[in-house]
N, CA and C atoms as an extended XYZ file, in Angstrom:
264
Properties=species:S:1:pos:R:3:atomname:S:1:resname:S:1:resid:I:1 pbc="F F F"
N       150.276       38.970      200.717 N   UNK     1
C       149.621       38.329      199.578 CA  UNK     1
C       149.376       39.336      198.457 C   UNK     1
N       149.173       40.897      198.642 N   UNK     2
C       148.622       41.362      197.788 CA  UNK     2
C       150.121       42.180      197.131 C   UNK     2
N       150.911       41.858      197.976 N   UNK     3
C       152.398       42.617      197.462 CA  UNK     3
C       152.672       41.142      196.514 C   UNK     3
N       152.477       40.076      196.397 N   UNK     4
C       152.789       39.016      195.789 CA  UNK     4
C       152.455       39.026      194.390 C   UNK     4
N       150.714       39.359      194.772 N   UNK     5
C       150.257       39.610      193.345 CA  UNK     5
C       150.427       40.501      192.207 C   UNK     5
N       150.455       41.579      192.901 N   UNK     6
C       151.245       42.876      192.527 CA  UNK     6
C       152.518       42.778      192.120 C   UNK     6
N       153.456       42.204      192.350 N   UNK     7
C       154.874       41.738      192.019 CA  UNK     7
C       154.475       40.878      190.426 C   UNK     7
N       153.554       39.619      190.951 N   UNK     8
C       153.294       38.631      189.653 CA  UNK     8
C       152.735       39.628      188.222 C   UNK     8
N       151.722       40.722      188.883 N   UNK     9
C       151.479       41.077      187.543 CA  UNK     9
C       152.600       42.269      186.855 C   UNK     9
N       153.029       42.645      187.729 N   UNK    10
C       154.185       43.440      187.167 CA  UNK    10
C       155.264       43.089      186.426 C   UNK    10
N       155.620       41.757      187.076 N   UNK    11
C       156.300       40.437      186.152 CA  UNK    11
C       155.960       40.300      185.208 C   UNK    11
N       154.147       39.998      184.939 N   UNK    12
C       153.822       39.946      183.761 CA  UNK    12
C       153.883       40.563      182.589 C   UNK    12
N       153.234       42.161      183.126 N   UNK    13
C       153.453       42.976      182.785 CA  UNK    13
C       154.714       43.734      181.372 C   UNK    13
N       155.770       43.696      182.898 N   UNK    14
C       157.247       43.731      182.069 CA  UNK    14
C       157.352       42.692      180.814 C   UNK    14
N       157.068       41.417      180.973 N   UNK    15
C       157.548       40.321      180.213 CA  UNK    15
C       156.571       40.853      179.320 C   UNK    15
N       155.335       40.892      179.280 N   UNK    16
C       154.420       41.157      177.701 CA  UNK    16
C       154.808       42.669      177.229 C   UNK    16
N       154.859       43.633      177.610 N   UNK    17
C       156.245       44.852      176.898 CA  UNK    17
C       157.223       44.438      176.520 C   UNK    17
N       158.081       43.373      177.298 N   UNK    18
C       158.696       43.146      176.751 CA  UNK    18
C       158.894       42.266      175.303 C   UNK    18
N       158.091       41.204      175.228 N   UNK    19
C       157.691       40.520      174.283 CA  UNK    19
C       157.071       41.343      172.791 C   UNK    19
N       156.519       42.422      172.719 N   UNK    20
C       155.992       43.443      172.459 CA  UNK    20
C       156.758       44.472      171.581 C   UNK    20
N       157.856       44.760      172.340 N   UNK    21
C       159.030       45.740      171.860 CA  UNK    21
C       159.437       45.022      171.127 C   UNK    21
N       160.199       44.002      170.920 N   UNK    22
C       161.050       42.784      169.991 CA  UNK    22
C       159.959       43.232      168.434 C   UNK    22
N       159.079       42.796      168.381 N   UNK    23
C       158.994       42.918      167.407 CA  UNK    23
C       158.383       44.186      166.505 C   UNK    23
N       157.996       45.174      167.939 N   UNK    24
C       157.724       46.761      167.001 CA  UNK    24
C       159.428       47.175      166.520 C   UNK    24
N       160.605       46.447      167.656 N   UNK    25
C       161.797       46.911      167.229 CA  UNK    25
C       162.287       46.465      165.348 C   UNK    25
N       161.669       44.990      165.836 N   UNK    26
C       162.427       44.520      164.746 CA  UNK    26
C       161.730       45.012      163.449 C   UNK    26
N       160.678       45.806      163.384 N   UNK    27
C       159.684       45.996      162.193 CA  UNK    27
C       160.366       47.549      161.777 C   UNK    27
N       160.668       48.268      163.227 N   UNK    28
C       161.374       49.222      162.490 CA  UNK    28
C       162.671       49.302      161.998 C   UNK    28
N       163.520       48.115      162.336 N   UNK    29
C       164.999       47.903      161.458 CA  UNK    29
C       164.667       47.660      160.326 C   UNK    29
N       163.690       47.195      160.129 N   UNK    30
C       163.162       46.655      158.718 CA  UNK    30
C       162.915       47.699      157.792 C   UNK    30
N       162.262       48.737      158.483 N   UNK    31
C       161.561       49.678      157.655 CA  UNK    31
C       162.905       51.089      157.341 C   UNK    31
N       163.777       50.727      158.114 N   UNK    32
C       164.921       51.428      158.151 CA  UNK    32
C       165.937       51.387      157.279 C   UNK    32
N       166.492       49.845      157.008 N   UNK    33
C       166.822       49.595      155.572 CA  UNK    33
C       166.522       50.609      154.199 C   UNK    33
N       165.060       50.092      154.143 N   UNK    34
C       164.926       50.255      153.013 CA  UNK    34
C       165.040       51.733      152.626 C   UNK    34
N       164.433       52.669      153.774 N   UNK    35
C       164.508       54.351      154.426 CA  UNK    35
C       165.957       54.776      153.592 C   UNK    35
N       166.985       54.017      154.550 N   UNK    36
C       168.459       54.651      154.328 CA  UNK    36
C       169.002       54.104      153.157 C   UNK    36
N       168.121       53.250      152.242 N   UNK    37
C       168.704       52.346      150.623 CA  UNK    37
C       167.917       53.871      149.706 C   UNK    37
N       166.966       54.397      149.788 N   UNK    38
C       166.130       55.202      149.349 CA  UNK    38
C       167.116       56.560      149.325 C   UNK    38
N       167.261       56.661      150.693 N   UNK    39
C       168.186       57.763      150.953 CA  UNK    39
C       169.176       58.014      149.620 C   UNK    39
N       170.198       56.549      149.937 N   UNK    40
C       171.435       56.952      149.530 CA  UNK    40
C       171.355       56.873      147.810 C   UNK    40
N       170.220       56.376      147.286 N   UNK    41
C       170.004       55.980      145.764 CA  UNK    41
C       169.801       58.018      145.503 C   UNK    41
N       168.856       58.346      146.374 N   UNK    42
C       168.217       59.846      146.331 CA  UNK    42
C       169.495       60.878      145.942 C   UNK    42
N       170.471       60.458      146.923 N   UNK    43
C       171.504       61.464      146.804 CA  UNK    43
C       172.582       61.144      145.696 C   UNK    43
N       172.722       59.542      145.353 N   UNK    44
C       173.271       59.083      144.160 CA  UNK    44
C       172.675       60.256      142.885 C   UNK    44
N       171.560       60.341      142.750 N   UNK    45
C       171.237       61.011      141.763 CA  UNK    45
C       171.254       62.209      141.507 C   UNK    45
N       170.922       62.943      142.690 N   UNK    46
C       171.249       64.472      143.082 CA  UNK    46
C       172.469       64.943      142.733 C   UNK    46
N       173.365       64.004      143.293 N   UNK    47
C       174.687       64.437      142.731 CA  UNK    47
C       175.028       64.246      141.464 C   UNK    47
N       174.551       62.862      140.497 N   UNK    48
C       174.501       63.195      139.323 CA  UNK    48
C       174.099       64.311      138.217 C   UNK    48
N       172.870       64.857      138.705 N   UNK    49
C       172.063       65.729      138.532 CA  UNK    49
C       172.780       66.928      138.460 C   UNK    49
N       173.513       67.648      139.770 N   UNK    50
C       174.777       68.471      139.794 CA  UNK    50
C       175.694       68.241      138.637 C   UNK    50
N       176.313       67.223      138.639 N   UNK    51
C       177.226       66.910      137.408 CA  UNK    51
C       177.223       67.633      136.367 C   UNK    51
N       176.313       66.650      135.973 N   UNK    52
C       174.985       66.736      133.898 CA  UNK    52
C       174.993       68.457      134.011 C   UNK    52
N       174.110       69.240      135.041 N   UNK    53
C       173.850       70.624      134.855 CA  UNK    53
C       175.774       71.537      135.181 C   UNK    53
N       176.556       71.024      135.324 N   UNK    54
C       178.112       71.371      135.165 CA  UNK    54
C       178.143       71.644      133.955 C   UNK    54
N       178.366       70.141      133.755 N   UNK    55
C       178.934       69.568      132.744 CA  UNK    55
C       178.215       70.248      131.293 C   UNK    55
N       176.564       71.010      130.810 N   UNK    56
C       175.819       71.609      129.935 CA  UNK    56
C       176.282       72.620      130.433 C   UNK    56
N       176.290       73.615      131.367 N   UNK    57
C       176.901       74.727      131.295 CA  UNK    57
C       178.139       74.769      130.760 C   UNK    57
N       179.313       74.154      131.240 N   UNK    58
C       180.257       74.009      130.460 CA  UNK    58
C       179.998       73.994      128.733 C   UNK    58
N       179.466       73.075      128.479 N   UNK    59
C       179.660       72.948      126.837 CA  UNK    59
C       178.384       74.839      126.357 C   UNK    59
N       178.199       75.095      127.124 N   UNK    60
C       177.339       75.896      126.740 CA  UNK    60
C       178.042       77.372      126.220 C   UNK    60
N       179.036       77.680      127.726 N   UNK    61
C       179.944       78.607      127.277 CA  UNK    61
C       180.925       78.029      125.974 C   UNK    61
N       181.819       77.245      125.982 N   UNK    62
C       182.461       76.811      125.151 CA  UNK    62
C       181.702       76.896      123.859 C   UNK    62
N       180.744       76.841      123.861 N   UNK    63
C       179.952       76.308      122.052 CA  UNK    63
C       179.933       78.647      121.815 C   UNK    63
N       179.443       79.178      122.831 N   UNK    64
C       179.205       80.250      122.880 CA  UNK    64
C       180.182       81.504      121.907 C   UNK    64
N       181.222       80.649      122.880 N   UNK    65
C       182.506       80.990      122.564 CA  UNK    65
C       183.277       80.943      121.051 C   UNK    65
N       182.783       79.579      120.896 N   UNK    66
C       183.132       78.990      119.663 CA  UNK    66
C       182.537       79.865      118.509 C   UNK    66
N       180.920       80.380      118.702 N   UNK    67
C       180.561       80.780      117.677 CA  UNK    67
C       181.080       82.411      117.346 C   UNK    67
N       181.568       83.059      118.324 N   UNK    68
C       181.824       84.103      118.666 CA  UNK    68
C       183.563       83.924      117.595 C   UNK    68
N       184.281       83.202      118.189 N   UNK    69
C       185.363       82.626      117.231 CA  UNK    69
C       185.403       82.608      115.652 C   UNK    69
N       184.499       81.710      115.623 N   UNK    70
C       184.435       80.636      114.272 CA  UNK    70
C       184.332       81.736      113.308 C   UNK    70
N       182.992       82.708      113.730 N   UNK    71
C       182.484       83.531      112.794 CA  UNK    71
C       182.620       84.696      112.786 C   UNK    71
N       183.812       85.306      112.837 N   UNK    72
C       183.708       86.895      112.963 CA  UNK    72
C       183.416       87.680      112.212 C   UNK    72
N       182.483       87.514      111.728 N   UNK    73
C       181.681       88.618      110.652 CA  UNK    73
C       180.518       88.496      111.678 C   UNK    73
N       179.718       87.936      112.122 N   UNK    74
C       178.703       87.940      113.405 CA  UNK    74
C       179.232       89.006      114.746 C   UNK    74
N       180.155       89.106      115.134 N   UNK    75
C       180.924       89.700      115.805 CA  UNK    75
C       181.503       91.219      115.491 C   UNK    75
N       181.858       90.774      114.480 N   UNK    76
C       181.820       92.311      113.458 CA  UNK    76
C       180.392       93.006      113.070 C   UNK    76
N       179.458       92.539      112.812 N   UNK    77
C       178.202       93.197      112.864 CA  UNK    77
C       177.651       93.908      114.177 C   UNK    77
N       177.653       92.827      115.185 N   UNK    78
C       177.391       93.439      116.611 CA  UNK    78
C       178.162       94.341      116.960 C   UNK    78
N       179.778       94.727      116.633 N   UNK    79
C       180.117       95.592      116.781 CA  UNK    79
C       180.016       96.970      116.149 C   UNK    79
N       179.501       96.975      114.815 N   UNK    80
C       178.784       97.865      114.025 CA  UNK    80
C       177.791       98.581      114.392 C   UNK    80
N       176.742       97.512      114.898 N   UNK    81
C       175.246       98.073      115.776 CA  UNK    81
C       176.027       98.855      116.747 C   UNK    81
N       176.429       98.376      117.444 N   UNK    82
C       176.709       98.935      119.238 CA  UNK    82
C       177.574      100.469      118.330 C   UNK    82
N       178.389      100.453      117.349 N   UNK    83
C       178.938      101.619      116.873 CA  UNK    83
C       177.888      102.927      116.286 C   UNK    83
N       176.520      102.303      115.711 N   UNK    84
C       175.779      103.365      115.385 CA  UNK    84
C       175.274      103.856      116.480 C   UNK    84
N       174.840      103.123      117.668 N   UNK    85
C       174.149      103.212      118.510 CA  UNK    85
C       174.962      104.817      119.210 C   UNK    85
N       176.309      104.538      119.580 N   UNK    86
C       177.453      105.245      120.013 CA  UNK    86
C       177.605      106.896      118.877 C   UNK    86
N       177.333      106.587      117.904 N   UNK    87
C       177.200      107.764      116.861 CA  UNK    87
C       176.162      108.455      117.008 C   UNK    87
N       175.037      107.696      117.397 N   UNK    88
C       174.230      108.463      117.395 CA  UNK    88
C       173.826      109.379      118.977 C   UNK    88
């Protein structure tokens, strides 16, 4: 009799864990979604982010460059300084 009862509540037991799990499971698929939507928006941007800071370095040398180009009398001066500097 007492192995009976012992069996019944263990039955029970199992079945209300089990009943139990279902929906702590299903609350964390839920919460998981939105986790791994967060995620992948996070790294969407990160990598944009990489890009943009490329992409300004790039124009940064280039413009650099450009002025170094465009204007060589600016270029010719700095080389003047750095020449007294050397004279002296």
């Amino acid at each position: 009799l007492e192995y009976s009862v012992c069996a019944k509540l263990d039955k029970l037991e199992y079945s209300v864990c089990a009943k139990l799990d279902k929906p702590e499971d299903s609350v964390c698929a839920k919460l998981d979604k939105p986790e791994d939507s967060v995620c992948a928006k996070l790294d969407k941007l990160e990598n944009k982010l990489d890009s943009f800071k490329r992409e300004v370095r790039t124009y940064v040398i280039i413009l650099a460059a450009l002025m170094f180009i465009l204007q060589p009398t600016i270029f010719d001066l700095i080389l003047s300084i750095f020449k007294s500097f050397l004279r002296q």
